[in-house]
Short mmCIF file of N, CA and C in Angstrom, two decimals:
data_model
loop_
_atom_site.label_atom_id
_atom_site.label_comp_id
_atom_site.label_asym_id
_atom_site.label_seq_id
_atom_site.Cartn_x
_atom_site.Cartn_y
_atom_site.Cartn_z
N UNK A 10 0.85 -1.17 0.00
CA UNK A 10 0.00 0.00 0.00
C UNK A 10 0.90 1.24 0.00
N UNK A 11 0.99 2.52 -0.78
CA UNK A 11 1.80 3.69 -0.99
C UNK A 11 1.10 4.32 -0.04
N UNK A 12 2.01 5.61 0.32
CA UNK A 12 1.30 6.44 1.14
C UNK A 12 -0.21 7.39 1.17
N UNK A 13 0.12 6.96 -0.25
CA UNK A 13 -1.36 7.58 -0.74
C UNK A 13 -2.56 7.14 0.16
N UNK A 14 -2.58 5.83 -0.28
CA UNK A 14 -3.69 4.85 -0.05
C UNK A 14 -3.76 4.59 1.86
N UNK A 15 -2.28 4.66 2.22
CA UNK A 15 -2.82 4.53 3.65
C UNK A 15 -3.30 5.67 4.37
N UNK A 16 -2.77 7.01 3.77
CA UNK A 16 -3.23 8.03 4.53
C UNK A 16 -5.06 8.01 4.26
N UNK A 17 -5.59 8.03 3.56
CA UNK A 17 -6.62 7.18 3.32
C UNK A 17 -7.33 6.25 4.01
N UNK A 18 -6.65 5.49 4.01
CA UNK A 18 -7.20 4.39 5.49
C UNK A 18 -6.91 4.95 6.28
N UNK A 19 -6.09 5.55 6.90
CA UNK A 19 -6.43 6.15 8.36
C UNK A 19 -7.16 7.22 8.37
N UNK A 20 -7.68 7.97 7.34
CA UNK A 20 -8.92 8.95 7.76
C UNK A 20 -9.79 8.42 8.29
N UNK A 21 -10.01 7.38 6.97
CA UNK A 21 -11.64 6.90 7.39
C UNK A 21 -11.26 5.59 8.48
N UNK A 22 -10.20 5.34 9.42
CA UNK A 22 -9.90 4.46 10.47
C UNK A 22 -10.55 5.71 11.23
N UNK A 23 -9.91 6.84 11.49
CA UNK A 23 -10.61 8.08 12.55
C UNK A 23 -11.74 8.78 12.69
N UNK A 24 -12.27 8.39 11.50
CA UNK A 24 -13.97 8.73 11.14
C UNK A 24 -14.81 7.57 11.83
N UNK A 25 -14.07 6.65 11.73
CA UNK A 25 -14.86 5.43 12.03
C UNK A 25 -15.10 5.17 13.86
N UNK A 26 -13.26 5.05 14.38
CA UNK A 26 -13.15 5.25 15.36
C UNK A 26 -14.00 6.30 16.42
N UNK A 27 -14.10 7.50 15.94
CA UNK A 27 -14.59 8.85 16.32
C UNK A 27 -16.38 8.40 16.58
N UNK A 28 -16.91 7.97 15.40
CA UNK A 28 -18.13 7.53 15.12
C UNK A 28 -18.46 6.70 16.50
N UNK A 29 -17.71 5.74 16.30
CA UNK A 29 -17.94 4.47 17.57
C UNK A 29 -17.81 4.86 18.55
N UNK A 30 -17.18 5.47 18.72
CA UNK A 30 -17.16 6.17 20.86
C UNK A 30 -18.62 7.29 21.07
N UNK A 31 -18.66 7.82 19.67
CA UNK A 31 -20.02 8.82 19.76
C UNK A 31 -21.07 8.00 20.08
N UNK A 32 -21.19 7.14 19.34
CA UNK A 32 -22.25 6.23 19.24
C UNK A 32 -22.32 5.53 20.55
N UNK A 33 -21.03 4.50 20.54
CA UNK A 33 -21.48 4.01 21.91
C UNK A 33 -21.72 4.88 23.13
N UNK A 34 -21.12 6.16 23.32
CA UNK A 34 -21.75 7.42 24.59
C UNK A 34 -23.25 6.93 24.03
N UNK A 35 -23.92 7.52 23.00
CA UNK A 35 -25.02 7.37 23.58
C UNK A 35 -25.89 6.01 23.52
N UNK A 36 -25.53 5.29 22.95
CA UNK A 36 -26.01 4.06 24.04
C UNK A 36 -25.74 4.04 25.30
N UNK A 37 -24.63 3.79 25.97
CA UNK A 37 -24.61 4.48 27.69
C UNK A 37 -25.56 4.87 28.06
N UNK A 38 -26.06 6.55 27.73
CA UNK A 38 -26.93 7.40 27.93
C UNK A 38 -28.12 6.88 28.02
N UNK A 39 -28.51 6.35 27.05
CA UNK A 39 -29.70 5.77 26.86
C UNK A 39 -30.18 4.36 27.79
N UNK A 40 -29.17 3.87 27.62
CA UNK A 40 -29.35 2.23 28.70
C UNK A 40 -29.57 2.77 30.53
N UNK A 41 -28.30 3.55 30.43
CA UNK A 41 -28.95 4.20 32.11
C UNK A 41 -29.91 4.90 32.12
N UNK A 42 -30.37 5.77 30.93
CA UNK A 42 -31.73 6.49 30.90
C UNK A 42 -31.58 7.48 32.19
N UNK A 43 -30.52 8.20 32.20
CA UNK A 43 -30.23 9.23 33.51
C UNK A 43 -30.41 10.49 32.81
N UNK A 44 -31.21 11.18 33.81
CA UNK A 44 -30.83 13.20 32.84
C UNK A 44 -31.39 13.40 34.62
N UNK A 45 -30.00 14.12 34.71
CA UNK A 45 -29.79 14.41 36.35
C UNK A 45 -30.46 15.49 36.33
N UNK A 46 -31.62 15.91 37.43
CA UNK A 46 -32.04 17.14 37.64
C UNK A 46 -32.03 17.84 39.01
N UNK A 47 -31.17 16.35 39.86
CA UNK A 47 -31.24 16.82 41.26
C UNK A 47 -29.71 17.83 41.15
N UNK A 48 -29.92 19.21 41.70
CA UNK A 48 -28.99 19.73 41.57
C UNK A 48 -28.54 21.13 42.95
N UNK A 49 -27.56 21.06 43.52
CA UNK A 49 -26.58 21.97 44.05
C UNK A 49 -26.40 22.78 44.06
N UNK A 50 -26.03 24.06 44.49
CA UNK A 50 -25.08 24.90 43.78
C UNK A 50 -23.86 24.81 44.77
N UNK A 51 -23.27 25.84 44.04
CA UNK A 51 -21.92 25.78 44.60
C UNK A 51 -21.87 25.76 46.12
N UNK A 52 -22.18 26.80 46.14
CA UNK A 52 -22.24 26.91 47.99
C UNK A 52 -22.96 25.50 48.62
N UNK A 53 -24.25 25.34 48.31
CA UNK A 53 -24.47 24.27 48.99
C UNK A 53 -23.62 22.78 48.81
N UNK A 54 -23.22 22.64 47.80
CA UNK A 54 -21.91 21.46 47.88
C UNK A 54 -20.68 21.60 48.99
N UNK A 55 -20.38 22.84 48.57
CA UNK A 55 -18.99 23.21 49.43
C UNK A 55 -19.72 23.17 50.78
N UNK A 56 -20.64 23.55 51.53
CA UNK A 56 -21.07 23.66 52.86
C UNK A 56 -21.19 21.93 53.20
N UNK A 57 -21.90 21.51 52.57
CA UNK A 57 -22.33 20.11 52.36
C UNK A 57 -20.81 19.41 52.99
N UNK A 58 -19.93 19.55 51.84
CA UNK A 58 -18.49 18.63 51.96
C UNK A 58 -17.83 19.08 53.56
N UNK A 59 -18.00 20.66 53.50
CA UNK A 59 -17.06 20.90 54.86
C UNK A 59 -17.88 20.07 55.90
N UNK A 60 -19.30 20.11 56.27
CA UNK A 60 -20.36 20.06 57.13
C UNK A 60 -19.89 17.94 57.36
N UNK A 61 -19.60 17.78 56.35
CA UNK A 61 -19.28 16.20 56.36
C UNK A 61 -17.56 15.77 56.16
N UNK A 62 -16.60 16.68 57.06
CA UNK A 62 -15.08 16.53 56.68
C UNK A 62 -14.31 16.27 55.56
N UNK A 63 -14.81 17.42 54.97
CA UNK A 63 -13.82 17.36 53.64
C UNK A 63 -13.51 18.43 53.13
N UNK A 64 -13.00 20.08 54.04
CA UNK A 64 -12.38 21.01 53.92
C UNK A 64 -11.59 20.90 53.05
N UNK A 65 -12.17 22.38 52.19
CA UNK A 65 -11.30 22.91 51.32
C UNK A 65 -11.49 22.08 49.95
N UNK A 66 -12.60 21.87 49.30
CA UNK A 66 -12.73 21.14 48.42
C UNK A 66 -12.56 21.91 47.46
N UNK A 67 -12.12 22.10 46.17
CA UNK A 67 -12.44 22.62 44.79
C UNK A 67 -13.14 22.40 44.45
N UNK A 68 -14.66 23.30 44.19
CA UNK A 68 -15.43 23.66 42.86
C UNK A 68 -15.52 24.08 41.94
N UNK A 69 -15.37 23.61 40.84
CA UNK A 69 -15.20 24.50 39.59
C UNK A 69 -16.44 24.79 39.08
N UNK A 70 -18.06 24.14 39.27
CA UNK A 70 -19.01 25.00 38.58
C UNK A 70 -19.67 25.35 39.51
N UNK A 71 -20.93 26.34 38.82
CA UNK A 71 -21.40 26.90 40.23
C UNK A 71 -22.99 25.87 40.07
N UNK A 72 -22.79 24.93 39.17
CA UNK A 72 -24.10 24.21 39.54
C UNK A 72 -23.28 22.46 39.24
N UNK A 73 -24.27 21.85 40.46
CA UNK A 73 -23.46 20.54 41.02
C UNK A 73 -24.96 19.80 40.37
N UNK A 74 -24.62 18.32 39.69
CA UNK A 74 -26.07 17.57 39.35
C UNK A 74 -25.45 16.00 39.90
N UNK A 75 -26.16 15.33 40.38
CA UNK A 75 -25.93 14.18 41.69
C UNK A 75 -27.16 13.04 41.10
N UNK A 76 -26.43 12.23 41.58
CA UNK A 76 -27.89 10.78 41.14
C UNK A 76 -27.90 9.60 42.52
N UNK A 77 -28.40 9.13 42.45
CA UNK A 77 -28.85 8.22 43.50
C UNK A 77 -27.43 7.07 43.08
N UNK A 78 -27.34 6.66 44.42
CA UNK A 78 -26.08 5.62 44.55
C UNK A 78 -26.76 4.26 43.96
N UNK A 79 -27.53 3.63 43.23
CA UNK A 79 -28.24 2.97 42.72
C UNK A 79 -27.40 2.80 40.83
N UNK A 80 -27.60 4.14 40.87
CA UNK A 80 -26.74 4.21 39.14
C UNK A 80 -25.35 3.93 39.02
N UNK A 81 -24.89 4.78 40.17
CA UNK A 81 -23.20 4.52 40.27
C UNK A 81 -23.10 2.51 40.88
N UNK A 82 -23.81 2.29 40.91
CA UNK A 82 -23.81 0.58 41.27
C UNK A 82 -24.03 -0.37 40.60
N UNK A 83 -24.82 0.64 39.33
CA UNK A 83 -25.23 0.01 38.14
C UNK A 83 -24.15 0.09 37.37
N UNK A 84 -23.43 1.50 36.95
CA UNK A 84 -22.73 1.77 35.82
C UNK A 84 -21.27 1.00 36.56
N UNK A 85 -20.82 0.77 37.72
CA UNK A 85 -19.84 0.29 38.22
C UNK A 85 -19.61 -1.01 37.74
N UNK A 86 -20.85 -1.48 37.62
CA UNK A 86 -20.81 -3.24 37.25
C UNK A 86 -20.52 -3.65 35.41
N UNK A 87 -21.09 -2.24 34.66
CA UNK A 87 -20.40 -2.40 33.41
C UNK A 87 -19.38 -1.53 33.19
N UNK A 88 -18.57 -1.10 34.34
CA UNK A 88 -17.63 0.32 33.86
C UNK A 88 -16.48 -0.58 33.30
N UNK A 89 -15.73 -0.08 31.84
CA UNK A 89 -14.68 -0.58 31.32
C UNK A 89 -13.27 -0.41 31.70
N UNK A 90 -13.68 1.16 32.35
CA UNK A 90 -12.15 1.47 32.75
C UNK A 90 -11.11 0.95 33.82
N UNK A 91 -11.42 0.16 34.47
CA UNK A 91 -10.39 -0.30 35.15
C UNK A 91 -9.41 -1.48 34.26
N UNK A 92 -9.64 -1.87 33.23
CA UNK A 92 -9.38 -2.83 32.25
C UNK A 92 -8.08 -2.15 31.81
N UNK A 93 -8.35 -0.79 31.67
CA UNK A 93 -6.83 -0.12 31.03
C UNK A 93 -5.73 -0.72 31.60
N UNK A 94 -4.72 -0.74 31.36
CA UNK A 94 -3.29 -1.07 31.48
C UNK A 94 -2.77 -0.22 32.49
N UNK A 95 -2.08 -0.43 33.50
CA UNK A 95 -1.78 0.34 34.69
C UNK A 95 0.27 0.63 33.88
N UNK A 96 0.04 2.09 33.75
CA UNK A 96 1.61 2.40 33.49
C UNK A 96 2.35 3.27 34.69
N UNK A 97 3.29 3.13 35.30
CA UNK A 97 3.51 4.07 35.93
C UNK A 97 3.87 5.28 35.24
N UNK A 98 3.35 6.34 36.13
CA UNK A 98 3.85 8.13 35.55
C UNK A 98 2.97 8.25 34.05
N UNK A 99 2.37 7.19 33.97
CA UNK A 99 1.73 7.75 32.37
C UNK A 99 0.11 7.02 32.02
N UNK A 100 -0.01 6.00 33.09
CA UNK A 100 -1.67 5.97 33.51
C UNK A 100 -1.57 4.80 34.53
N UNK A 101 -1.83 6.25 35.47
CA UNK A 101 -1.31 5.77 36.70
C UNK A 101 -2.63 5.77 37.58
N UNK A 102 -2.78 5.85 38.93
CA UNK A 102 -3.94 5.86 40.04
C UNK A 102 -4.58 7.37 39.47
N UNK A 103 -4.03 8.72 39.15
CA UNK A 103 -4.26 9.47 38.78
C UNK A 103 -5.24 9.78 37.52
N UNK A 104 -4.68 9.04 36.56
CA UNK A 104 -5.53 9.10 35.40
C UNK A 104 -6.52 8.09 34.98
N UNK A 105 -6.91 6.81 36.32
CA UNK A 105 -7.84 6.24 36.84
C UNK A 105 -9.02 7.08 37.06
N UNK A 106 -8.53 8.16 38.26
CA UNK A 106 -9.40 8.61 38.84
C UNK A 106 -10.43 10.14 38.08
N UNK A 107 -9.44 10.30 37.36
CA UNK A 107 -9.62 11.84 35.98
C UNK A 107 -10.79 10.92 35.48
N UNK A 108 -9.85 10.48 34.67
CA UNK A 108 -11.09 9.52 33.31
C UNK A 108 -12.30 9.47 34.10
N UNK A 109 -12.84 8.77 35.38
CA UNK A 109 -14.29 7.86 35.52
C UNK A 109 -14.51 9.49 35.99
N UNK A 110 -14.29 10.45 36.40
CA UNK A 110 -14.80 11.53 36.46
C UNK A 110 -15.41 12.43 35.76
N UNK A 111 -14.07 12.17 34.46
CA UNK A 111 -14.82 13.02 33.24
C UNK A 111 -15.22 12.46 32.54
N UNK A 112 -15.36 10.85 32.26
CA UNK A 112 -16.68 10.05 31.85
C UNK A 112 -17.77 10.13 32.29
N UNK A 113 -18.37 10.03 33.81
CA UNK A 113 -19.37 10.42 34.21
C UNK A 113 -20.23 12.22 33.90
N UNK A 114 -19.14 12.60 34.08
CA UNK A 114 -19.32 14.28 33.40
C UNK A 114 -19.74 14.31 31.46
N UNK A 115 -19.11 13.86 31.39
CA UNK A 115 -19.27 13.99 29.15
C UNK A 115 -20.70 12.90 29.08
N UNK A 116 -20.36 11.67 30.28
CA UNK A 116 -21.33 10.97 28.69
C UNK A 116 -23.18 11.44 29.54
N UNK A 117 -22.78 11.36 31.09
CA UNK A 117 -24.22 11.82 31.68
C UNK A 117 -24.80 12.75 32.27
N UNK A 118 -23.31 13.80 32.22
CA UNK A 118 -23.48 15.23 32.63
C UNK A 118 -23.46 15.39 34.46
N UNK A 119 -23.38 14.88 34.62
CA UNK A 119 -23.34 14.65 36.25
C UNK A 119 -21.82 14.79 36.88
N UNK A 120 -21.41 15.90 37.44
CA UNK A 120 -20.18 16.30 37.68
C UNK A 120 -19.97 16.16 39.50
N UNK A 121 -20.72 15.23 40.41
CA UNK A 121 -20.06 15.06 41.42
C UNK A 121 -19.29 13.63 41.93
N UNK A 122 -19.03 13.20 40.77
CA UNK A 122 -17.98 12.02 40.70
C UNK A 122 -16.79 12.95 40.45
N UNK A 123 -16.27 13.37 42.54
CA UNK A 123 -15.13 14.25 41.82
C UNK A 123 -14.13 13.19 42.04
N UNK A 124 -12.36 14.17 42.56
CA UNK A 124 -11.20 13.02 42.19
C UNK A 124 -10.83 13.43 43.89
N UNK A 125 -10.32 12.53 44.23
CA UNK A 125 -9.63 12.59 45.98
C UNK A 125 -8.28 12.26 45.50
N UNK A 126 -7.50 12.67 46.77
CA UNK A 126 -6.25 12.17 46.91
C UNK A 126 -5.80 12.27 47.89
N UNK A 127 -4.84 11.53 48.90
CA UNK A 127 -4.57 11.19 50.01
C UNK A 127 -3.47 10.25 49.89
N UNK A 128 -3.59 9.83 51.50
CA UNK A 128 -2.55 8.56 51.84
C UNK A 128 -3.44 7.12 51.18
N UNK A 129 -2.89 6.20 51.70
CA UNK A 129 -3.93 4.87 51.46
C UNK A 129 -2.18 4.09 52.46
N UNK A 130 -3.08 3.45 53.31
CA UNK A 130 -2.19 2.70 54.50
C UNK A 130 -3.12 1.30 54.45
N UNK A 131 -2.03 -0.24 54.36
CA UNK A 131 -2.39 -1.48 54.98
C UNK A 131 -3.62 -1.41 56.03
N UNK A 132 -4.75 -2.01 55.81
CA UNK A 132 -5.62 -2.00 56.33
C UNK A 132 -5.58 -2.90 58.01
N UNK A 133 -4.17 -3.79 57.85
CA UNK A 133 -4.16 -4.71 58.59
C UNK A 133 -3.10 -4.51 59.81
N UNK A 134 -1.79 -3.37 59.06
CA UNK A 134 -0.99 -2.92 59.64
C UNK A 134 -1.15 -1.52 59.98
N UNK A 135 -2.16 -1.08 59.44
CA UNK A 135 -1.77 0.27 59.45
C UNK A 135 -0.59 0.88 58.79
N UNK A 136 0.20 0.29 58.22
CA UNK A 136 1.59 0.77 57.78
C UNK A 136 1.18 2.03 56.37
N UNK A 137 1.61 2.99 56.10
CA UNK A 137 1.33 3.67 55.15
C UNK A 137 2.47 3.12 53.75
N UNK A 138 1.30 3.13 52.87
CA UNK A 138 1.88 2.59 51.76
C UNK A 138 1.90 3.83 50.54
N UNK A 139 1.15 4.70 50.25
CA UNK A 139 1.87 5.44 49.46
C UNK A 139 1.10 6.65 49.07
N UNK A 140 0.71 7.84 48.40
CA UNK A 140 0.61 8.61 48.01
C UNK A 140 -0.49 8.09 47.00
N UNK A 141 -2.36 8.43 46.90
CA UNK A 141 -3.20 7.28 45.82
C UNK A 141 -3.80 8.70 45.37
N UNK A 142 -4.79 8.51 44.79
CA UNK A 142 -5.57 9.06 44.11
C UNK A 142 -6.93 8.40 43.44
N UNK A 143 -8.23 8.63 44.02
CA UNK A 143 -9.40 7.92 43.48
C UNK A 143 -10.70 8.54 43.63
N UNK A 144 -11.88 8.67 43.73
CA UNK A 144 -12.87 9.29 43.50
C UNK A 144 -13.60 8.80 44.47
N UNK A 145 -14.39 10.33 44.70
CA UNK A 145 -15.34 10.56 45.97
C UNK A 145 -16.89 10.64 45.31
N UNK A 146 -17.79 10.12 45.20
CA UNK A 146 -18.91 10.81 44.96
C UNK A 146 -19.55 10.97 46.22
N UNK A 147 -20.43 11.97 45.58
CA UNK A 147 -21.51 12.57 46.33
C UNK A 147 -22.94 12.29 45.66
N UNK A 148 -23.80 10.92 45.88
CA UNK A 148 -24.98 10.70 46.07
C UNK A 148 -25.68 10.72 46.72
N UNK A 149 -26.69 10.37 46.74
CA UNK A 149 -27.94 10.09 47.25
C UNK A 149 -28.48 8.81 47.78
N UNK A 150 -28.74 8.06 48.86
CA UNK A 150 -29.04 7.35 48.64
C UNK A 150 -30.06 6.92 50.19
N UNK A 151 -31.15 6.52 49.94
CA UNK A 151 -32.35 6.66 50.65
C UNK A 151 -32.98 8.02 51.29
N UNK A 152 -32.95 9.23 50.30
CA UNK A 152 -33.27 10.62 49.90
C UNK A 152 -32.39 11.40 50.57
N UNK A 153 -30.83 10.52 50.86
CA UNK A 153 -30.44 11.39 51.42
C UNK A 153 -28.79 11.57 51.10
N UNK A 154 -28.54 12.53 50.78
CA UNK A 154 -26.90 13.09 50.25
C UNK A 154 -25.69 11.94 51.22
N UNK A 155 -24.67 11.56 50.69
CA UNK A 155 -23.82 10.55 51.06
C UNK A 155 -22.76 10.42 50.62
N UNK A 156 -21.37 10.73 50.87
CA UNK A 156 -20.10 10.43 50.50
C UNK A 156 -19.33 9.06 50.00
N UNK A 157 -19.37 8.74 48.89
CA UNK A 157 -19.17 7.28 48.27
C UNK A 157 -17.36 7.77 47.65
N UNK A 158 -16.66 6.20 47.87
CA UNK A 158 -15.21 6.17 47.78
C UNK A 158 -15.35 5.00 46.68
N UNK A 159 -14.83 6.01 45.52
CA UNK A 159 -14.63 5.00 44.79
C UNK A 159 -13.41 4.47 44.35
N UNK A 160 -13.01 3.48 44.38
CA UNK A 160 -11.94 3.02 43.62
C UNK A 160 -11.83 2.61 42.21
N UNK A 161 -11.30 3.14 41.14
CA UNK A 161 -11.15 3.10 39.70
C UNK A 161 -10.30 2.06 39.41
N UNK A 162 -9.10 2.05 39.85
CA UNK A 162 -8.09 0.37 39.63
C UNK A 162 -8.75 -0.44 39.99
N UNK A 163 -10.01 -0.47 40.78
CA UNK A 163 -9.89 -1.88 41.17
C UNK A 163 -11.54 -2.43 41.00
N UNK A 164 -12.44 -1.09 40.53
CA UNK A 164 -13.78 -0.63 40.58
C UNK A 164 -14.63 -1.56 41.47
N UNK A 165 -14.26 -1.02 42.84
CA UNK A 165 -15.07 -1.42 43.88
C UNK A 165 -15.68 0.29 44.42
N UNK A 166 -16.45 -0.06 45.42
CA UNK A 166 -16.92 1.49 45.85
C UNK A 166 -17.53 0.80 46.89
N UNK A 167 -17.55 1.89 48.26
CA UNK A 167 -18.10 1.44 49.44
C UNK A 167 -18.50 3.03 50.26
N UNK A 168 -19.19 3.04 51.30
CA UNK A 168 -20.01 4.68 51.73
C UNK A 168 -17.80 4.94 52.23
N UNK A 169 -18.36 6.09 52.55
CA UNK A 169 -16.91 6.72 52.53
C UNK A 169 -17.36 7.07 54.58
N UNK A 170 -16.71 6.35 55.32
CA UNK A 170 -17.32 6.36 56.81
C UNK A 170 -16.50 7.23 57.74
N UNK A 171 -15.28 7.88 56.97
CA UNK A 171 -14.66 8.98 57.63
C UNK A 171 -12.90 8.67 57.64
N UNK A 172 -12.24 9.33 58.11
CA UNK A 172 -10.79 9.05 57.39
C UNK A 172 -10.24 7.68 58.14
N UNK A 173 -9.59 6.86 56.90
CA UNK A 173 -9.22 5.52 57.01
C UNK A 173 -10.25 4.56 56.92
N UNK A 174 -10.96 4.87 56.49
CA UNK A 174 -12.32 4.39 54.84
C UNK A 174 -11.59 2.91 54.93
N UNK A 175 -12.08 1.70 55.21
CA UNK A 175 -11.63 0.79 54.30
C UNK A 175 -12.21 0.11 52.91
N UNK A 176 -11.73 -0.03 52.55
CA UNK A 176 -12.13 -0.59 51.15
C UNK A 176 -10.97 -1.51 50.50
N UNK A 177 -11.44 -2.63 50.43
CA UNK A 177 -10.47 -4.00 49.72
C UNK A 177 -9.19 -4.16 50.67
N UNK A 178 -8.25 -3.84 50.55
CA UNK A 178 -6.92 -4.16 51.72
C UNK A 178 -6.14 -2.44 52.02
N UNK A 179 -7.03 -1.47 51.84
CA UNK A 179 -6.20 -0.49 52.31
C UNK A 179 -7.47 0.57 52.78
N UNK A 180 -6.51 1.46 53.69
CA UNK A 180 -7.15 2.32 54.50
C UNK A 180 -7.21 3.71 54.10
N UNK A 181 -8.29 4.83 53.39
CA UNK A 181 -7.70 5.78 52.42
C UNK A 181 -8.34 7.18 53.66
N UNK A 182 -7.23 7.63 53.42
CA UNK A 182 -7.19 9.03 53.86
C UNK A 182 -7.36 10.44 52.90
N UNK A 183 -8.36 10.69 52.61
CA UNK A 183 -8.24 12.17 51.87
C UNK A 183 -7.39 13.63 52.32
N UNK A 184 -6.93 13.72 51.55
CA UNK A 184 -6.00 15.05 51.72
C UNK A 184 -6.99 16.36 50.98
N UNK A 185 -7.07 15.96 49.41
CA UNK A 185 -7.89 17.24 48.78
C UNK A 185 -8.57 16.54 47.83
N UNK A 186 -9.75 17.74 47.44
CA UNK A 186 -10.47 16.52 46.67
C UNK A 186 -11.15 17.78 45.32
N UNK A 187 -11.44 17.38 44.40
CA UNK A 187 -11.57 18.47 43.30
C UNK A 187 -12.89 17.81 42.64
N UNK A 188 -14.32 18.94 42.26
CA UNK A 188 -15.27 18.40 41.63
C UNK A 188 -15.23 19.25 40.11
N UNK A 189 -15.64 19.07 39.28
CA UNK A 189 -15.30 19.62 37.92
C UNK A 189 -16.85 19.21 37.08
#
C-alpha cells in the first residue's frame, strides 16, 4: 500500500473510530436512561463537603447535578475502565481517577464524581503505603446526600465512613479533593 492509499485508510480508520465512541456514549446514555435534575449549587456542595469533613474542596461549577447511589452501582458493574493497562507516571492511580470523572461528566453530565487524593495505609498494619488518588462521589441514597469512595483500579466502591475508609486491603485518607 503507498502512502497515498494509507493516509486514506487512516482517515476513514478516525472517522470510524470517532463515530464508535459517539455512538457508543449514547447508548450508555440511553441504557442508564439518567438526565440528572437533582442539583446543588456551589455553595451548597462546598457547605455540604465541609459540614461532612472534607475542607477545602475545589469547585469549579457553580451548579453541582448528583444521582442516587443505585446508578453509580449500576454503571460500576459495566464500567470498562479499570481494564486499562496500569503504566507508571503515564496511567497511573491518577488518570484512573480523571477519566471515571470526566466520563461520568461527558457521557451523563453529572459532575459530582469528583477526584480525591490522600494517603492509602495497609488496612491490617496500618503501615502507610503510598501517596493514591481515586474518587469521591456525592450521592444520594435513601433521599439522602452521602459520601461514596470509589476506587477506579480496582472498581469497587463502598459509603466513605470517615478518614481511614476501608475498602479491599487499604485504608484511604483524603487530603484534597476536586469536583469539575
Amino acid at each position: 500500500m503507498d502512502n497515498s492509499e494509507q493516509r486514506k485508510v487512516n482517515t476513514i480508520a478516525k472517522q470510524l473510530g470517532a463515530t464508535l465512541i459517539t455512538n457508543g456514549q449514547d447508548i450508555l446514555k440511553g441504557a442508564f436512561k439518567v438526565s440528572p435534575k437533582k442539583i446543588l449549587s456551589k455553595s451548597e456542595l462546598g457547605t455540604w463537603l465541609k459540614n461532612n469533613t472534607f475542607p477545602g474542596a475545589s469547585l469549579w461549577d457553580e451548579k453541582y447535578y448528583f444521582e442516587d447511589i443505585s446508578f453509580y452501582n449500576s454503571l460500576i458493574k459495566h464500567y470498562w475502565g479499570f481494564h486499562k493497562k496500569y503504566i507508571s507516571d503515564r496511567y497511573d492511580c491518577d488518570n484512573y481517577a480523571f477519566t471515571f470523572s470526566s466520563m461520568v461528566s461527558d457521557i451523563f453530565g453529572i459532575n459530582t464524581a469528583g477526584v480525591a487524593s490522600g494517603e492509602v495505609y495497609n488496612k491490617d498494619t496500618d503501615k502507610l503505603i503510598d501517596r493514591h488518588a481515586y474518587n469521591l462521589i456525592v450521592a444520594k441514597e435513601n433521599g439522602k446526600l452521602k459520601p461514596f469512595l470509589f476506587e477506579p483500579m480496582k472498581n469497587m466502591i463502598t459509603e466513605w465512613k470517615g478518614q481511614k475508609t476501608e475498602l479491599d486491603v487499604w485504608k484511604y485518607v483524603i487530603q484534597w479533593q476536586e469536583f469539575f
